CSV table of C-alpha atoms in Angstrom, one decimal:
chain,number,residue,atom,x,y,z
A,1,UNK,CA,0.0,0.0,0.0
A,2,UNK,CA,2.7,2.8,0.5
A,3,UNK,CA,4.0,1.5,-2.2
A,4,UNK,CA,1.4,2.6,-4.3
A,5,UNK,CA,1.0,5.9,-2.5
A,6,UNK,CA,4.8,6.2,-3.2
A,7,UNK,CA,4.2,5.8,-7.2
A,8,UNK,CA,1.1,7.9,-6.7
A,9,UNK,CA,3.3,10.4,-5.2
A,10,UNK,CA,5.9,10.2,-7.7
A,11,UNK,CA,3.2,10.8,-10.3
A,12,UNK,CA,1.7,14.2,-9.0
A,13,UNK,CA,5.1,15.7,-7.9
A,14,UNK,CA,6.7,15.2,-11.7
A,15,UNK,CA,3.7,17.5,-13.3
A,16,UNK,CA,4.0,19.9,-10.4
A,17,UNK,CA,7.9,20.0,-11.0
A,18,UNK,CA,8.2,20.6,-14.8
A,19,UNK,CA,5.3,23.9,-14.2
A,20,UNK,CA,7.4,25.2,-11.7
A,21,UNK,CA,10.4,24.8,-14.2
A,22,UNK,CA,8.5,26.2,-16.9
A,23,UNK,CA,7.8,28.8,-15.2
A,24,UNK,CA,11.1,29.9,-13.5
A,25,UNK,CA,12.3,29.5,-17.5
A,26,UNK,CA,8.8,31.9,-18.0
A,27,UNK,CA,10.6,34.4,-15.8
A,28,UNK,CA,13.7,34.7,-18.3
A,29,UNK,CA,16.7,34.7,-15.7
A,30,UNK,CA,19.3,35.1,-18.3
A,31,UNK,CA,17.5,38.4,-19.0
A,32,UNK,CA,18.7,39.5,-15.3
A,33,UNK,CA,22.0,40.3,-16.5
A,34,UNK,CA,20.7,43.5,-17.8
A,35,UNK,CA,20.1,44.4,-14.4
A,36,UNK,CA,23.8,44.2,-13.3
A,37,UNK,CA,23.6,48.2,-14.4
A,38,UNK,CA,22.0,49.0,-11.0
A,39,UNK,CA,26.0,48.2,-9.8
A,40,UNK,CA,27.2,51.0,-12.1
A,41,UNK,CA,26.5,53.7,-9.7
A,42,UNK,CA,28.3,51.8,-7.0
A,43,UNK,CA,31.7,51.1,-9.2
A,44,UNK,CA,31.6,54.5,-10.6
A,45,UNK,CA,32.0,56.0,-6.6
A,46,UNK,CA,34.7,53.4,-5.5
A,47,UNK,CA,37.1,56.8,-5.8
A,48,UNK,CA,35.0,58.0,-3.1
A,49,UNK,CA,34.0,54.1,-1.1
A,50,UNK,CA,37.2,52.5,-1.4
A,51,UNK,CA,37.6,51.2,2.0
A,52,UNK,CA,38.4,46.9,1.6
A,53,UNK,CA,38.0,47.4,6.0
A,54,UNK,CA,35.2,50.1,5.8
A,55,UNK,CA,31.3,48.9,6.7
A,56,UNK,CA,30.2,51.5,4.7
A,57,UNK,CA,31.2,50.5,1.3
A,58,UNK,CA,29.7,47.1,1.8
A,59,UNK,CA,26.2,48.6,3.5
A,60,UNK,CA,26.3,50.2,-0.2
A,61,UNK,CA,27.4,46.8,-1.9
A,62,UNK,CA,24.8,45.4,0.0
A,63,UNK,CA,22.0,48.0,-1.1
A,64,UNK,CA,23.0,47.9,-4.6
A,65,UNK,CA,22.3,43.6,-4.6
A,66,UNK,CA,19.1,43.9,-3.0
A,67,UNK,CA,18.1,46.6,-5.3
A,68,UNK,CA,19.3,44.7,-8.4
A,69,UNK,CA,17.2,41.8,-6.8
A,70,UNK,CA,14.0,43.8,-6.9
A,71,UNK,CA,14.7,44.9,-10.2
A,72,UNK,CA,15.4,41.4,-10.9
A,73,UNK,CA,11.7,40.7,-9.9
A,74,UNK,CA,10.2,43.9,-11.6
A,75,UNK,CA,11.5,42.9,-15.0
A,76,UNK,CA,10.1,39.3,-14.6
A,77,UNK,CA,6.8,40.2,-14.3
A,78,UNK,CA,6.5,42.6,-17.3
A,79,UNK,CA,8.4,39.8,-19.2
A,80,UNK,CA,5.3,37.4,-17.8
A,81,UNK,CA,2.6,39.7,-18.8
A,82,UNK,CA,4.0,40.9,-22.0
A,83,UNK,CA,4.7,36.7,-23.3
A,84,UNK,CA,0.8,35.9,-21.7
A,85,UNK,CA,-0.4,39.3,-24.1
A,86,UNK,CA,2.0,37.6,-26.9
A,87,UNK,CA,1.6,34.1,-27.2
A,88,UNK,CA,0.0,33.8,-30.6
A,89,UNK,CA,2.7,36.5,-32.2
A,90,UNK,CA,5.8,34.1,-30.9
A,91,UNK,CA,4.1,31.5,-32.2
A,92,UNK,CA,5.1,32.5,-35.5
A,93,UNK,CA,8.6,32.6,-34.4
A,94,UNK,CA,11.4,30.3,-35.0
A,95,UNK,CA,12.6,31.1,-31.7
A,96,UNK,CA,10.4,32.3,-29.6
A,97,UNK,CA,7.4,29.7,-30.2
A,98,UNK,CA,9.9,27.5,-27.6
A,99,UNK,CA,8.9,29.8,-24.4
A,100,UNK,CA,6.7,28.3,-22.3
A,101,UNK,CA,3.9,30.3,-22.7
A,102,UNK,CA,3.8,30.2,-26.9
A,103,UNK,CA,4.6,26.4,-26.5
A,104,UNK,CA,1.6,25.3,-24.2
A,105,UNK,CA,3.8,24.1,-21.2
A,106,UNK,CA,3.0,27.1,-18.6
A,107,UNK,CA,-0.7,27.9,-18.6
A,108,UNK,CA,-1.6,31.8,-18.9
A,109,UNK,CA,-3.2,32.1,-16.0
A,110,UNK,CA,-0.2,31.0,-13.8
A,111,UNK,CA,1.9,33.3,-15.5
A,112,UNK,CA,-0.2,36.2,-14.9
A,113,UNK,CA,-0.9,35.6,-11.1
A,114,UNK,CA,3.0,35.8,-10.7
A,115,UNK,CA,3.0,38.8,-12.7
A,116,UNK,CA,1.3,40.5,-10.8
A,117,UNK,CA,2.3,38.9,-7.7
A,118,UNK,CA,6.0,39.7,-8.4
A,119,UNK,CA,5.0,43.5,-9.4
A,120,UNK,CA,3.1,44.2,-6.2
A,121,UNK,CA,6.1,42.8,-4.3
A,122,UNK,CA,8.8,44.4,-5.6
A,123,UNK,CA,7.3,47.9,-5.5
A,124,UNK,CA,6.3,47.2,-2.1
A,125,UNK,CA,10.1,45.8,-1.3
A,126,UNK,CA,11.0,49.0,-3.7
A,127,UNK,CA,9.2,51.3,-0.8
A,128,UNK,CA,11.5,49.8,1.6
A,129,UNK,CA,14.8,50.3,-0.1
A,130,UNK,CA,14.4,53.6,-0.8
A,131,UNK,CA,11.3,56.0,-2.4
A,132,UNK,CA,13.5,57.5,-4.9
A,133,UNK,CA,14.1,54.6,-5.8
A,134,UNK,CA,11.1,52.8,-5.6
A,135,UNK,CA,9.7,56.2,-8.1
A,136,UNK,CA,12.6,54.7,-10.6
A,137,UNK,CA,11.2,51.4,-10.4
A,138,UNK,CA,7.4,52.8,-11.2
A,139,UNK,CA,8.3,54.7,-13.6
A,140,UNK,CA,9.9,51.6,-15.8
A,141,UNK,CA,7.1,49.3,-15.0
A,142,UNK,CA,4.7,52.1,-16.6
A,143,UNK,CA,7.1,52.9,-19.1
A,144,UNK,CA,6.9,48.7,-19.8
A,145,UNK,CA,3.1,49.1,-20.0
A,146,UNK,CA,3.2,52.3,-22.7
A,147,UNK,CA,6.0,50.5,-24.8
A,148,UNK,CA,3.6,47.2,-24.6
A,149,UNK,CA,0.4,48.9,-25.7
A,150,UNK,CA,1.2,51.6,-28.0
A,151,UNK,CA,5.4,52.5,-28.1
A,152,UNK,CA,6.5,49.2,-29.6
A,153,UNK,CA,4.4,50.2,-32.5
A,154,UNK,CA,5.9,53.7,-33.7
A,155,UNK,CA,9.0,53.1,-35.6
A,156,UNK,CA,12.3,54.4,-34.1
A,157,UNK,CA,10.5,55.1,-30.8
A,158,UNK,CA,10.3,51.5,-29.9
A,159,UNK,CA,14.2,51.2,-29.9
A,160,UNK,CA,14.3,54.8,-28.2
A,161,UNK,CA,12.2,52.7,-25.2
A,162,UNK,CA,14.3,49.7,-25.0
A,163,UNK,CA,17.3,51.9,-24.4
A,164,UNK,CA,15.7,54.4,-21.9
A,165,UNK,CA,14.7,51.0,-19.6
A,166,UNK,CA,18.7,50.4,-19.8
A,167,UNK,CA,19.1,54.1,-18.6
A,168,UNK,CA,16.4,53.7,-15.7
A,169,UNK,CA,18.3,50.3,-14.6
A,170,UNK,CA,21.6,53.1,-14.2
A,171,UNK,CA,19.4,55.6,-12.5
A,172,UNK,CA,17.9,53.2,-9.7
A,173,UNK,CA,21.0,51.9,-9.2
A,174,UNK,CA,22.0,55.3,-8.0
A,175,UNK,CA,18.8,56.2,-6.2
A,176,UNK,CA,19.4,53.0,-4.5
A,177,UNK,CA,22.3,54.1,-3.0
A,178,UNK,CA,21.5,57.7,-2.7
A,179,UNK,CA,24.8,58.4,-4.8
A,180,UNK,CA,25.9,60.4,-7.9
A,181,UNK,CA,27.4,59.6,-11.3
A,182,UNK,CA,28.5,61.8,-14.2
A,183,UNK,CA,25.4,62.7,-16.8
A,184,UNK,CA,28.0,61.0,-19.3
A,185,UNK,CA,27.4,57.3,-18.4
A,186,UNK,CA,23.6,58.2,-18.7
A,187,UNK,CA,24.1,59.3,-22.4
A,188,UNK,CA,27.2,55.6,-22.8
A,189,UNK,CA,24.3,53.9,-21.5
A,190,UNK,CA,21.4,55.2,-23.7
A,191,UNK,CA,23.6,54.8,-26.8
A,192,UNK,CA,25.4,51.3,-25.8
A,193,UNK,CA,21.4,50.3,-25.2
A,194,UNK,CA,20.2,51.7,-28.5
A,195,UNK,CA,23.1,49.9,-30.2
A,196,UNK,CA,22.1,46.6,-28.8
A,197,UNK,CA,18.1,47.0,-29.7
A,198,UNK,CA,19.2,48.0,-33.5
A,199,UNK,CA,21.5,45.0,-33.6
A,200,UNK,CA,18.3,42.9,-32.4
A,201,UNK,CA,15.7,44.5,-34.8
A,202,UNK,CA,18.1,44.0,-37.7
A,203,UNK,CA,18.4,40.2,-36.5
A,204,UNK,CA,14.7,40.0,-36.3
A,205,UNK,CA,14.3,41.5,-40.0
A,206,UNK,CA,16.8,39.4,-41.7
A,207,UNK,CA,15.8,36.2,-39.3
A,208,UNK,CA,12.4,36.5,-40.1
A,209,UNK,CA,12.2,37.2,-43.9
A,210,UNK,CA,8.6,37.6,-45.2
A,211,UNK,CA,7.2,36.7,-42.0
A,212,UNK,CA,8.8,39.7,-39.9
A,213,UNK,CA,5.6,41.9,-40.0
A,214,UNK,CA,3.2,38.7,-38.8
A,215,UNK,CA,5.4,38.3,-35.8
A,216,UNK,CA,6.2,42.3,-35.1
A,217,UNK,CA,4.4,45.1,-37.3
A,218,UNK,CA,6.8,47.8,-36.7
A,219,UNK,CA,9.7,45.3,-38.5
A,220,UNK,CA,7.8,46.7,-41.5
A,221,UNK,CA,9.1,50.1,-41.3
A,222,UNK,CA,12.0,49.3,-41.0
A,223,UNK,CA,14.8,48.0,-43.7
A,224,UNK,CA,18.2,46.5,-43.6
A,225,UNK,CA,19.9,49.3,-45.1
A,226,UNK,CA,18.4,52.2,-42.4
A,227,UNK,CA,19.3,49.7,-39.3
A,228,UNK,CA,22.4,49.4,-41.1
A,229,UNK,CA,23.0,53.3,-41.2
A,230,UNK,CA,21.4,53.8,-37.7
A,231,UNK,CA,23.9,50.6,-36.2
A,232,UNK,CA,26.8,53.0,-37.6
A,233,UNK,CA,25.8,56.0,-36.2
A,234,UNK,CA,25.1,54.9,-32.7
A,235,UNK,CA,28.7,53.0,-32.9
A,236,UNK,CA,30.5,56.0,-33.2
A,237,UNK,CA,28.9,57.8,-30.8
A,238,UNK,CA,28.7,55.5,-28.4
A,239,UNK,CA,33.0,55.4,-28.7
A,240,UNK,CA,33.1,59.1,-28.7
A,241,UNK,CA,30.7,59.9,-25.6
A,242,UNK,CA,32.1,57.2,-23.6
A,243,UNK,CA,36.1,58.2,-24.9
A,244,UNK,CA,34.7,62.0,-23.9
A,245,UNK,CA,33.7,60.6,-20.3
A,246,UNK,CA,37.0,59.2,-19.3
A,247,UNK,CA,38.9,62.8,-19.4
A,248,UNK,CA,36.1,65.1,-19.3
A,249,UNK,CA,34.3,63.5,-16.0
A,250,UNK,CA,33.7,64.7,-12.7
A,251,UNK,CA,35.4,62.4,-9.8
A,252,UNK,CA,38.0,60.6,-11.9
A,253,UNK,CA,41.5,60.4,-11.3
A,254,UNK,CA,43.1,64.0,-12.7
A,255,UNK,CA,45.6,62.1,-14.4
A,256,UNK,CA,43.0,60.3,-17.1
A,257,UNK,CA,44.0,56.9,-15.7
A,258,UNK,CA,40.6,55.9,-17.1
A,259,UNK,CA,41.6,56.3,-20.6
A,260,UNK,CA,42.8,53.1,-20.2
A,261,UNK,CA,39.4,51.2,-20.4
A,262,UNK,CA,38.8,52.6,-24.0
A,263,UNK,CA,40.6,49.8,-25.8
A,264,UNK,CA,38.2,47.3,-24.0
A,265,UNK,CA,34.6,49.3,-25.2
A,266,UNK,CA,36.3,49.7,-28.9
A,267,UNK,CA,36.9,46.0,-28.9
A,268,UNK,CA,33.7,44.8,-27.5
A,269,UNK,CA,31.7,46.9,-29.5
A,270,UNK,CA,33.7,45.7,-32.3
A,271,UNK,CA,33.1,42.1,-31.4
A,272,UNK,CA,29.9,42.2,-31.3
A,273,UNK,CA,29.4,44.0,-34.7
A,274,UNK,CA,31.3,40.8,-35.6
A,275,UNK,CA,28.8,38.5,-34.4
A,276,UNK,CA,26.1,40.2,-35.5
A,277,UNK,CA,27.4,40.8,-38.8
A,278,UNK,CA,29.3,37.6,-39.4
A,279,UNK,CA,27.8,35.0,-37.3
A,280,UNK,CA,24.0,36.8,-37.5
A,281,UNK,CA,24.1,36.5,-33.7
A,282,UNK,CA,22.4,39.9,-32.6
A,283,UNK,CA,19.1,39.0,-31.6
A,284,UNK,CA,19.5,37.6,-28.1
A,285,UNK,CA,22.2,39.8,-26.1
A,286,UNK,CA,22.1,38.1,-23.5
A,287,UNK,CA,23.0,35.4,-24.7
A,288,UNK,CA,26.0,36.6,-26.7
A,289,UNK,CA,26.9,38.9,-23.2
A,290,UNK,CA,27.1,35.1,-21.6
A,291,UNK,CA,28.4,32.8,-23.6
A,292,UNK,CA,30.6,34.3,-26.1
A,293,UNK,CA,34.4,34.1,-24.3
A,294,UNK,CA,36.3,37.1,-25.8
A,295,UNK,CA,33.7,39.6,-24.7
A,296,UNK,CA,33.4,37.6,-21.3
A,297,UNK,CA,37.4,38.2,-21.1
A,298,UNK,CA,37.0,42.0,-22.1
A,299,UNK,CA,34.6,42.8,-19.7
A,300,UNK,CA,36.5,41.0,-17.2
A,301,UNK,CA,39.7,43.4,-18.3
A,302,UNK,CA,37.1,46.4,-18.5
A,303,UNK,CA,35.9,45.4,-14.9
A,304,UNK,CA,39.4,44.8,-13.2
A,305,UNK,CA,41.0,47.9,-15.0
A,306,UNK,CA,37.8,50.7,-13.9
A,307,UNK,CA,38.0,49.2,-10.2
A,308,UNK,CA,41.4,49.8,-10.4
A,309,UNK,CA,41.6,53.0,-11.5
A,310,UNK,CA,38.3,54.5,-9.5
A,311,UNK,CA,39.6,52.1,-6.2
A,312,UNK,CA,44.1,51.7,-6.0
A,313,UNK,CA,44.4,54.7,-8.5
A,314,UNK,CA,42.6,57.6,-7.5
């Protein structure tokens, strides 16, 4: 007899298992890179935290985590809501139709009771943290809900929207911490954002074919030529505003120390062109930002050089 309970057992907890892995997959964790930004504000003031011995810079370390944590949250419930609103448009694509909302494995109404479950609590955690920051956090999840409805369908805006949530990621990060960083990682951030979401759309154009417009309208504006000319464009200036930052900046070392980071954005912005380009590898960055190994080893050398230069050098 408890034999057959065991089997019985067995039987209910394997269903009950694969929806809750379907639905931690539902909640796109590789996606959560993205909010690694909220640390900007925190490595961009180690002139002003390094202390290895101090309990202030790790009460700030600590902040920043908990805050990327309920960002973490935030941006998996809007990712929920917005595959429950999309199901039948990923249906249609190659990729996409393999999330487990398109593909039938997480069932809608789960996925929106987390939503919403995961929104309410992260504001509310948000509230905690800090208001500021908690108004940072509001204003992206409404921002999520504009872009969702209406911005995602007026050409050149829709890219202008995905960048501006990277900015908001850098701006709670700050708030989090009730710190300061130059105006000029706002603008590296907008453009290094807005280079990324051209990259995917031109992916999505030339992935999709014929078929582009049935999955996503607004790829219908757009052509591989203009993407082409707007890629270039935001390239350069992405090298320029973020070469003008590392001598032109408030609270860096006076003797441009932080000159030596360039090399590492020219290279990984150059790699990635190469993927894109060469490899037709730009419609997922996430995915490249974790599993391609010479931009993992660049932003490694990016990562060790700017602590070293804001931290030892200042």
């Amino acid at each position: 007899m408890k034999q057959l309970q065991s089997v019985h057992d067995r039987r209910l907890l394997c269903p009950v298992m694969a929806t809750v892995w379907h639905l931690f997959r539902a909640l796109r964790p590789k996606q959560w890179s993205k909010n690694l930004l909220l640390y900007g504000s925190f490595l961009f003031n180690l002139n002003k935290l390094w202390q290895p011995w101090s309990a202030q810079m790790w009460a700030y370390l600590l902040q920043a985590t908990l805050g990327m944590l309920v960002f973490c949250a935030l941006s998996s419930g809007v990712y929920l809501l917005n595959d429950a609103r999309d199901v039948e448009a990923d249906r249609r694509h190659p990729q996409k139709r393999h999330r487990p909302l398109a593909s039938g494995a997480l069932p809608a109404w789960l996925a929106v009771v987390t939503a919403i479950v995961l929104l309410l609590g992260s504001l509310l955690a948000a509230v905690r943290l800090s208001q500021p920051f908690a108004a940072s956090l509001a204003i992206y999840l409404a921002m999520q809900v504009l872009y969702t409805l209406w911005w995602k369908h007026v050409v050149i805006l829709d890219v202008f929207v995905i960048a501006s949530g990277f900015v908001l990621r850098a701006v709670a990060g700050a708030l989090v911490i009730s710190s300061w960083i130059s105006p000029w990682l706002y603008i590296v951030t907008f453009l290094g954002a807005l280079f990324l979401g051209l990259c995917k759309r031109r992916h999505e154009l030339l992935l999709l074919d014929a078929e582009a417009a049935a999955h996503r309208k607004i790829l219908a504006e757009y052509t591989p030529q203009l993407l082409d000319q707007m890629i270039g464009v935001t390239t350069a200036s992405t090298i320029m505003a973020y070469s003008l930052y590392t001598f032109t900046a408030d609270g860096l070392p006076r003797n441009h120390a932080m000159m030596a980071t360039i090399p590492f954005v020219l290279y990984g912005l150059f790699r990635y062109l190469y993927l894109t380009y060469r490899h037709d590898q730009g419609g997922s960055p996430e995915e490249i930002l974790l599993r391609d190994r010479p931009l993992n080893v660049v932003i490694g050398l990016w990562l060790v050089t700017a602590a070293l230069v804001l931290g030892i050098g200042r």
